C-alpha cells in the first residue's frame, strides 16, 4: 500500500465538497455506532455514486441485499420518486431495527422496507411475489455476505429487466481478489460473482478499484441485457 493518509485526505476533501453529511446521515452513523454495528457502510462518495446511478436510471424500484444500519439505503432511497419502492434484505434483526429507525428519521419509512432473514430466503420469496405480480427492480445493490455473491447475482438477474443495473460491492478487498487459489470463502464468492458478471449472457459489466476512508477496495457494475 502506498499512501493511505493521502487517500484519506483526498476522500475527506471530496466528501466535504460533493457528499457532505446532513442530519439524517450523521444521526444514522451515530446511532449505528452506538448500537455496536460495524463500520462497514459505504463511503459517502460511494453512497453518492449509488444515488446518482439510481437517479440516472430513473429507478422506481430498488433492491438492496445487506442493510446494516441503512446508510447506503438512505442514499438509494433519496433517489426514488414519492411512489417508488426500496426493499432491503438484512439477516440480523438488530441491524434491521437500527436501520428502520434511521430510515424513518430520514423520512423514507413510507417507501423503504427492511426484510429480516437470510437473503437467499427473502430473494426466493421476492421471486414468488413477482410471479404473482411482475414488478422488476431497476437497480440492485449487492452488499451482504460475500460467500453468496454468485447466488445474489443470479437472483438479481432474475428479479430485474433489460436495462437494469446491478452493483456489487467490495470486489477488490485490498487486492485479495486476484488470488485464484484463495480458500477464503468471501474471496471465492466474489471471484465467482465477477466471473458471472463476465460470462453471463445477460450481463455487460466492469469493475473499478477505489481507495479512501474505507481502504483499498472496489465495486463492479453490470447492466442487464435484453
Ligand atoms: N449496505 C450497507 C452495508 C451492509 S454490511 C451500507 O453500505 O450501509 C453487510 C450486511 O449484510 C450486514 O448488516 C450483515 O448482517 C448482512 N448480512 C450478512 N449475511 C447476510 C445474509 N445471509 N442475508 C442478509 N443479510 C446478510
Ligand atoms: C465488509 C463488508 C462490507 O460490505 C464492506 O463494505 C466492508 C467490509 C466486511 O464484512 O468486512
Ligand atoms: Mg460493502
PDB file of C-alpha atoms in Angstrom, residues 65-218:
ATOM      1  CA  UNK A  65     -29.016  -7.021  -0.245  1.00  0.00           C
ATOM      2  CA  UNK A  66     -27.318  -6.142   3.072  1.00  0.00           C
ATOM      3  CA  UNK A  67     -28.854  -3.232   5.007  1.00  0.00           C
ATOM      4  CA  UNK A  68     -26.642  -2.829   8.097  1.00  0.00           C
ATOM      5  CA  UNK A  69     -27.826   0.483   9.671  1.00  0.00           C
ATOM      6  CA  UNK A  70     -29.384   1.762   6.467  1.00  0.00           C
ATOM      7  CA  UNK A  71     -26.676   4.245   5.466  1.00  0.00           C
ATOM      8  CA  UNK A  72     -26.494   3.154   1.817  1.00  0.00           C
ATOM      9  CA  UNK A  73     -30.274   2.650   1.956  1.00  0.00           C
ATOM     10  CA  UNK A  74     -30.759   6.359   2.662  1.00  0.00           C
ATOM     11  CA  UNK A  75     -28.577   7.310  -0.327  1.00  0.00           C
ATOM     12  CA  UNK A  76     -30.569   4.988  -2.583  1.00  0.00           C
ATOM     13  CA  UNK A  77     -33.973   5.802  -1.095  1.00  0.00           C
ATOM     14  CA  UNK A  78     -33.435   9.507  -1.724  1.00  0.00           C
ATOM     15  CA  UNK A  79     -33.163   8.766  -5.437  1.00  0.00           C
ATOM     16  CA  UNK A  80     -36.707   7.408  -5.597  1.00  0.00           C
ATOM     17  CA  UNK A  81     -39.887   9.272  -6.516  1.00  0.00           C
ATOM     18  CA  UNK A  82     -42.611   9.562  -3.866  1.00  0.00           C
ATOM     19  CA  UNK A  83     -44.318   6.424  -5.171  1.00  0.00           C
ATOM     20  CA  UNK A  84     -41.060   4.468  -5.516  1.00  0.00           C
ATOM     21  CA  UNK A  85     -40.142   1.365  -3.531  1.00  0.00           C
ATOM     22  CA  UNK A  86     -36.917   0.137  -1.960  1.00  0.00           C
ATOM     23  CA  UNK A  87     -36.695  -3.316  -0.387  1.00  0.00           C
ATOM     24  CA  UNK A  88     -33.565  -4.017   1.671  1.00  0.00           C
ATOM     25  CA  UNK A  89     -32.690  -7.507   2.917  1.00  0.00           C
ATOM     26  CA  UNK A  90     -30.929  -7.997   6.251  1.00  0.00           C
ATOM     27  CA  UNK A  91     -30.131 -11.122   8.235  1.00  0.00           C
ATOM     28  CA  UNK A  92     -29.598  -9.510  11.634  1.00  0.00           C
ATOM     29  CA  UNK A  93     -32.780  -8.231  13.318  1.00  0.00           C
ATOM     30  CA  UNK A  94     -30.794  -5.783  15.439  1.00  0.00           C
ATOM     31  CA  UNK A  95     -29.270  -4.227  12.318  1.00  0.00           C
ATOM     32  CA  UNK A  96     -32.726  -4.067  10.757  1.00  0.00           C
ATOM     33  CA  UNK A  97     -34.190  -2.269  13.793  1.00  0.00           C
ATOM     34  CA  UNK A  98     -31.427   0.328  13.758  1.00  0.00           C
ATOM     35  CA  UNK A  99     -31.923   0.752  10.012  1.00  0.00           C
ATOM     36  CA  UNK A 100     -35.694   1.209  10.305  1.00  0.00           C
ATOM     37  CA  UNK A 101     -35.223   3.985  12.851  1.00  0.00           C
ATOM     38  CA  UNK A 102     -32.609   5.637  10.645  1.00  0.00           C
ATOM     39  CA  UNK A 103     -34.856   5.404   7.588  1.00  0.00           C
ATOM     40  CA  UNK A 104     -37.829   6.832   9.485  1.00  0.00           C
ATOM     41  CA  UNK A 105     -35.735   9.762  10.677  1.00  0.00           C
ATOM     42  CA  UNK A 106     -34.660  10.334   7.064  1.00  0.00           C
ATOM     43  CA  UNK A 107     -38.342  10.479   6.079  1.00  0.00           C
ATOM     44  CA  UNK A 108     -38.045   7.326   3.986  1.00  0.00           C
ATOM     45  CA  UNK A 109     -40.179   4.905   6.005  1.00  0.00           C
ATOM     46  CA  UNK A 110     -43.077   5.040   3.523  1.00  0.00           C
ATOM     47  CA  UNK A 111     -41.054   3.921   0.514  1.00  0.00           C
ATOM     48  CA  UNK A 112     -38.482   1.644   2.163  1.00  0.00           C
ATOM     49  CA  UNK A 113     -38.966  -1.787   3.687  1.00  0.00           C
ATOM     50  CA  UNK A 114     -36.348  -3.809   5.569  1.00  0.00           C
ATOM     51  CA  UNK A 115     -36.987  -7.557   5.422  1.00  0.00           C
ATOM     52  CA  UNK A 116     -35.287  -9.686   8.064  1.00  0.00           C
ATOM     53  CA  UNK A 117     -33.927 -13.120   7.213  1.00  0.00           C
ATOM     54  CA  UNK A 118     -31.256 -14.872   5.199  1.00  0.00           C
ATOM     55  CA  UNK A 119     -31.210 -13.028   1.881  1.00  0.00           C
ATOM     56  CA  UNK A 120     -31.412 -16.267  -0.106  1.00  0.00           C
ATOM     57  CA  UNK A 121     -34.778 -16.990   1.557  1.00  0.00           C
ATOM     58  CA  UNK A 122     -36.037 -13.444   1.080  1.00  0.00           C
ATOM     59  CA  UNK A 123     -34.974 -13.498  -2.585  1.00  0.00           C
ATOM     60  CA  UNK A 124     -36.904 -16.710  -3.221  1.00  0.00           C
ATOM     61  CA  UNK A 125     -39.935 -15.067  -1.640  1.00  0.00           C
ATOM     62  CA  UNK A 126     -39.485 -11.954  -3.802  1.00  0.00           C
ATOM     63  CA  UNK A 127     -39.417 -14.195  -6.878  1.00  0.00           C
ATOM     64  CA  UNK A 128     -42.705 -15.786  -5.756  1.00  0.00           C
ATOM     65  CA  UNK A 129     -44.201 -12.320  -5.312  1.00  0.00           C
ATOM     66  CA  UNK A 130     -43.018 -11.312  -8.788  1.00  0.00           C
ATOM     67  CA  UNK A 131     -44.557 -14.459 -10.263  1.00  0.00           C
ATOM     68  CA  UNK A 132     -47.902 -13.206  -8.923  1.00  0.00           C
ATOM     69  CA  UNK A 133     -47.342  -9.567  -9.756  1.00  0.00           C
ATOM     70  CA  UNK A 134     -44.390  -8.726 -12.061  1.00  0.00           C
ATOM     71  CA  UNK A 135     -42.517  -5.671 -10.749  1.00  0.00           C
ATOM     72  CA  UNK A 136     -38.859  -5.950 -11.716  1.00  0.00           C
ATOM     73  CA  UNK A 137     -36.193  -3.958  -9.887  1.00  0.00           C
ATOM     74  CA  UNK A 138     -34.437  -1.173 -11.802  1.00  0.00           C
ATOM     75  CA  UNK A 139     -31.311  -1.334  -9.650  1.00  0.00           C
ATOM     76  CA  UNK A 140     -29.890  -3.962  -7.274  1.00  0.00           C
ATOM     77  CA  UNK A 141     -27.110  -3.215  -4.768  1.00  0.00           C
ATOM     78  CA  UNK A 142     -25.404  -6.400  -3.526  1.00  0.00           C
ATOM     79  CA  UNK A 143     -23.548  -5.797  -0.246  1.00  0.00           C
ATOM     80  CA  UNK A 144     -24.105  -8.670   2.197  1.00  0.00           C
ATOM     81  CA  UNK A 145     -22.198 -11.923   2.932  1.00  0.00           C
ATOM     82  CA  UNK A 146     -19.675 -12.243   0.139  1.00  0.00           C
ATOM     83  CA  UNK A 147     -19.738 -16.048   0.087  1.00  0.00           C
ATOM     84  CA  UNK A 148     -23.186 -15.935  -1.502  1.00  0.00           C
ATOM     85  CA  UNK A 149     -22.316 -13.306  -4.115  1.00  0.00           C
ATOM     86  CA  UNK A 150     -22.709 -15.674  -7.098  1.00  0.00           C
ATOM     87  CA  UNK A 151     -26.209 -16.617  -5.882  1.00  0.00           C
ATOM     88  CA  UNK A 152     -27.073 -12.966  -5.332  1.00  0.00           C
ATOM     89  CA  UNK A 153     -26.018 -12.138  -8.892  1.00  0.00           C
ATOM     90  CA  UNK A 154     -28.185 -14.958 -10.267  1.00  0.00           C
ATOM     91  CA  UNK A 155     -31.173 -13.733  -8.244  1.00  0.00           C
ATOM     92  CA  UNK A 156     -30.524 -10.146  -9.271  1.00  0.00           C
ATOM     93  CA  UNK A 157     -30.694 -11.128 -12.947  1.00  0.00           C
ATOM     94  CA  UNK A 158     -33.959 -12.961 -12.316  1.00  0.00           C
ATOM     95  CA  UNK A 159     -35.542 -10.067 -10.439  1.00  0.00           C
ATOM     96  CA  UNK A 160     -34.595  -7.297 -12.880  1.00  0.00           C
ATOM     97  CA  UNK A 161     -35.379  -6.347 -16.519  1.00  0.00           C
ATOM     98  CA  UNK A 162     -33.304  -5.427 -19.572  1.00  0.00           C
ATOM     99  CA  UNK A 163     -31.588  -2.134 -18.789  1.00  0.00           C
ATOM    100  CA  UNK A 164     -31.499  -2.659 -15.023  1.00  0.00           C
ATOM    101  CA  UNK A 165     -28.243  -2.088 -13.107  1.00  0.00           C
ATOM    102  CA  UNK A 166     -26.542  -4.396 -10.640  1.00  0.00           C
ATOM    103  CA  UNK A 167     -23.846  -3.009  -8.328  1.00  0.00           C
ATOM    104  CA  UNK A 168     -21.607  -5.428  -6.425  1.00  0.00           C
ATOM    105  CA  UNK A 169     -19.629  -4.004  -3.502  1.00  0.00           C
ATOM    106  CA  UNK A 170     -16.209  -4.917  -2.111  1.00  0.00           C
ATOM    107  CA  UNK A 171     -14.775  -6.674  -5.134  1.00  0.00           C
ATOM    108  CA  UNK A 172     -11.109  -5.815  -4.515  1.00  0.00           C
ATOM    109  CA  UNK A 173     -10.578  -6.296  -0.773  1.00  0.00           C
ATOM    110  CA  UNK A 174      -7.056  -4.928  -0.563  1.00  0.00           C
ATOM    111  CA  UNK A 175      -6.110  -6.837  -3.700  1.00  0.00           C
ATOM    112  CA  UNK A 176      -7.022 -10.258  -2.310  1.00  0.00           C
ATOM    113  CA  UNK A 177      -9.429 -10.783  -5.209  1.00  0.00           C
ATOM    114  CA  UNK A 178      -6.584 -11.712  -7.570  1.00  0.00           C
ATOM    115  CA  UNK A 179      -5.687 -14.836  -5.557  1.00  0.00           C
ATOM    116  CA  UNK A 180      -7.148 -17.628  -7.661  1.00  0.00           C
ATOM    117  CA  UNK A 181      -6.056 -20.205  -5.074  1.00  0.00           C
ATOM    118  CA  UNK A 182      -7.615 -18.409  -2.074  1.00  0.00           C
ATOM    119  CA  UNK A 183      -9.619 -20.652   0.228  1.00  0.00           C
ATOM    120  CA  UNK A 184     -11.276 -17.614   1.857  1.00  0.00           C
ATOM    121  CA  UNK A 185     -14.991 -18.166   1.135  1.00  0.00           C
ATOM    122  CA  UNK A 186     -15.548 -14.410   0.725  1.00  0.00           C
ATOM    123  CA  UNK A 187     -12.850 -14.147  -1.931  1.00  0.00           C
ATOM    124  CA  UNK A 188     -14.102 -17.249  -3.690  1.00  0.00           C
ATOM    125  CA  UNK A 189     -17.657 -15.882  -3.616  1.00  0.00           C
ATOM    126  CA  UNK A 190     -16.625 -12.529  -5.019  1.00  0.00           C
ATOM    127  CA  UNK A 191     -14.446 -14.096  -7.709  1.00  0.00           C
ATOM    128  CA  UNK A 192     -17.377 -16.320  -8.660  1.00  0.00           C
ATOM    129  CA  UNK A 193     -19.657 -13.291  -8.905  1.00  0.00           C
ATOM    130  CA  UNK A 194     -17.139 -11.376 -11.041  1.00  0.00           C
ATOM    131  CA  UNK A 195     -16.781 -14.402 -13.334  1.00  0.00           C
ATOM    132  CA  UNK A 196     -20.579 -14.405 -13.700  1.00  0.00           C
ATOM    133  CA  UNK A 197     -20.506 -10.679 -14.456  1.00  0.00           C
ATOM    134  CA  UNK A 198     -18.009 -11.517 -17.210  1.00  0.00           C
ATOM    135  CA  UNK A 199     -19.651 -14.614 -18.660  1.00  0.00           C
ATOM    136  CA  UNK A 200     -23.386 -14.246 -18.111  1.00  0.00           C
ATOM    137  CA  UNK A 201     -25.102 -13.806 -21.484  1.00  0.00           C
ATOM    138  CA  UNK A 202     -27.493 -11.252 -19.954  1.00  0.00           C
ATOM    139  CA  UNK A 203     -24.829  -9.070 -18.308  1.00  0.00           C
ATOM    140  CA  UNK A 204     -22.362  -6.465 -19.517  1.00  0.00           C
ATOM    141  CA  UNK A 205     -20.041  -5.292 -16.744  1.00  0.00           C
ATOM    142  CA  UNK A 206     -16.956  -3.539 -15.485  1.00  0.00           C
ATOM    143  CA  UNK A 207     -15.233  -3.059 -12.127  1.00  0.00           C
ATOM    144  CA  UNK A 208     -13.486  -0.063 -10.569  1.00  0.00           C
ATOM    145  CA  UNK A 209     -10.835  -0.014  -7.853  1.00  0.00           C
ATOM    146  CA  UNK A 210     -11.270   2.535  -5.067  1.00  0.00           C
ATOM    147  CA  UNK A 211      -9.108   3.998  -2.287  1.00  0.00           C
ATOM    148  CA  UNK A 212     -10.046   6.279   0.580  1.00  0.00           C
ATOM    149  CA  UNK A 213     -11.576   6.185   4.037  1.00  0.00           C
ATOM    150  CA  UNK A 214     -12.691   2.578   3.524  1.00  0.00           C
ATOM    151  CA  UNK A 215      -9.224   1.433   2.458  1.00  0.00           C
ATOM    152  CA  UNK A 216      -8.373  -0.216  -0.835  1.00  0.00           C
ATOM    153  CA  UNK A 217     -11.422  -1.892  -2.347  1.00  0.00           C
ATOM    154  CA  UNK A 218     -13.724  -1.558  -5.344  1.00  0.00           C
TER     155      UNK A 218
END
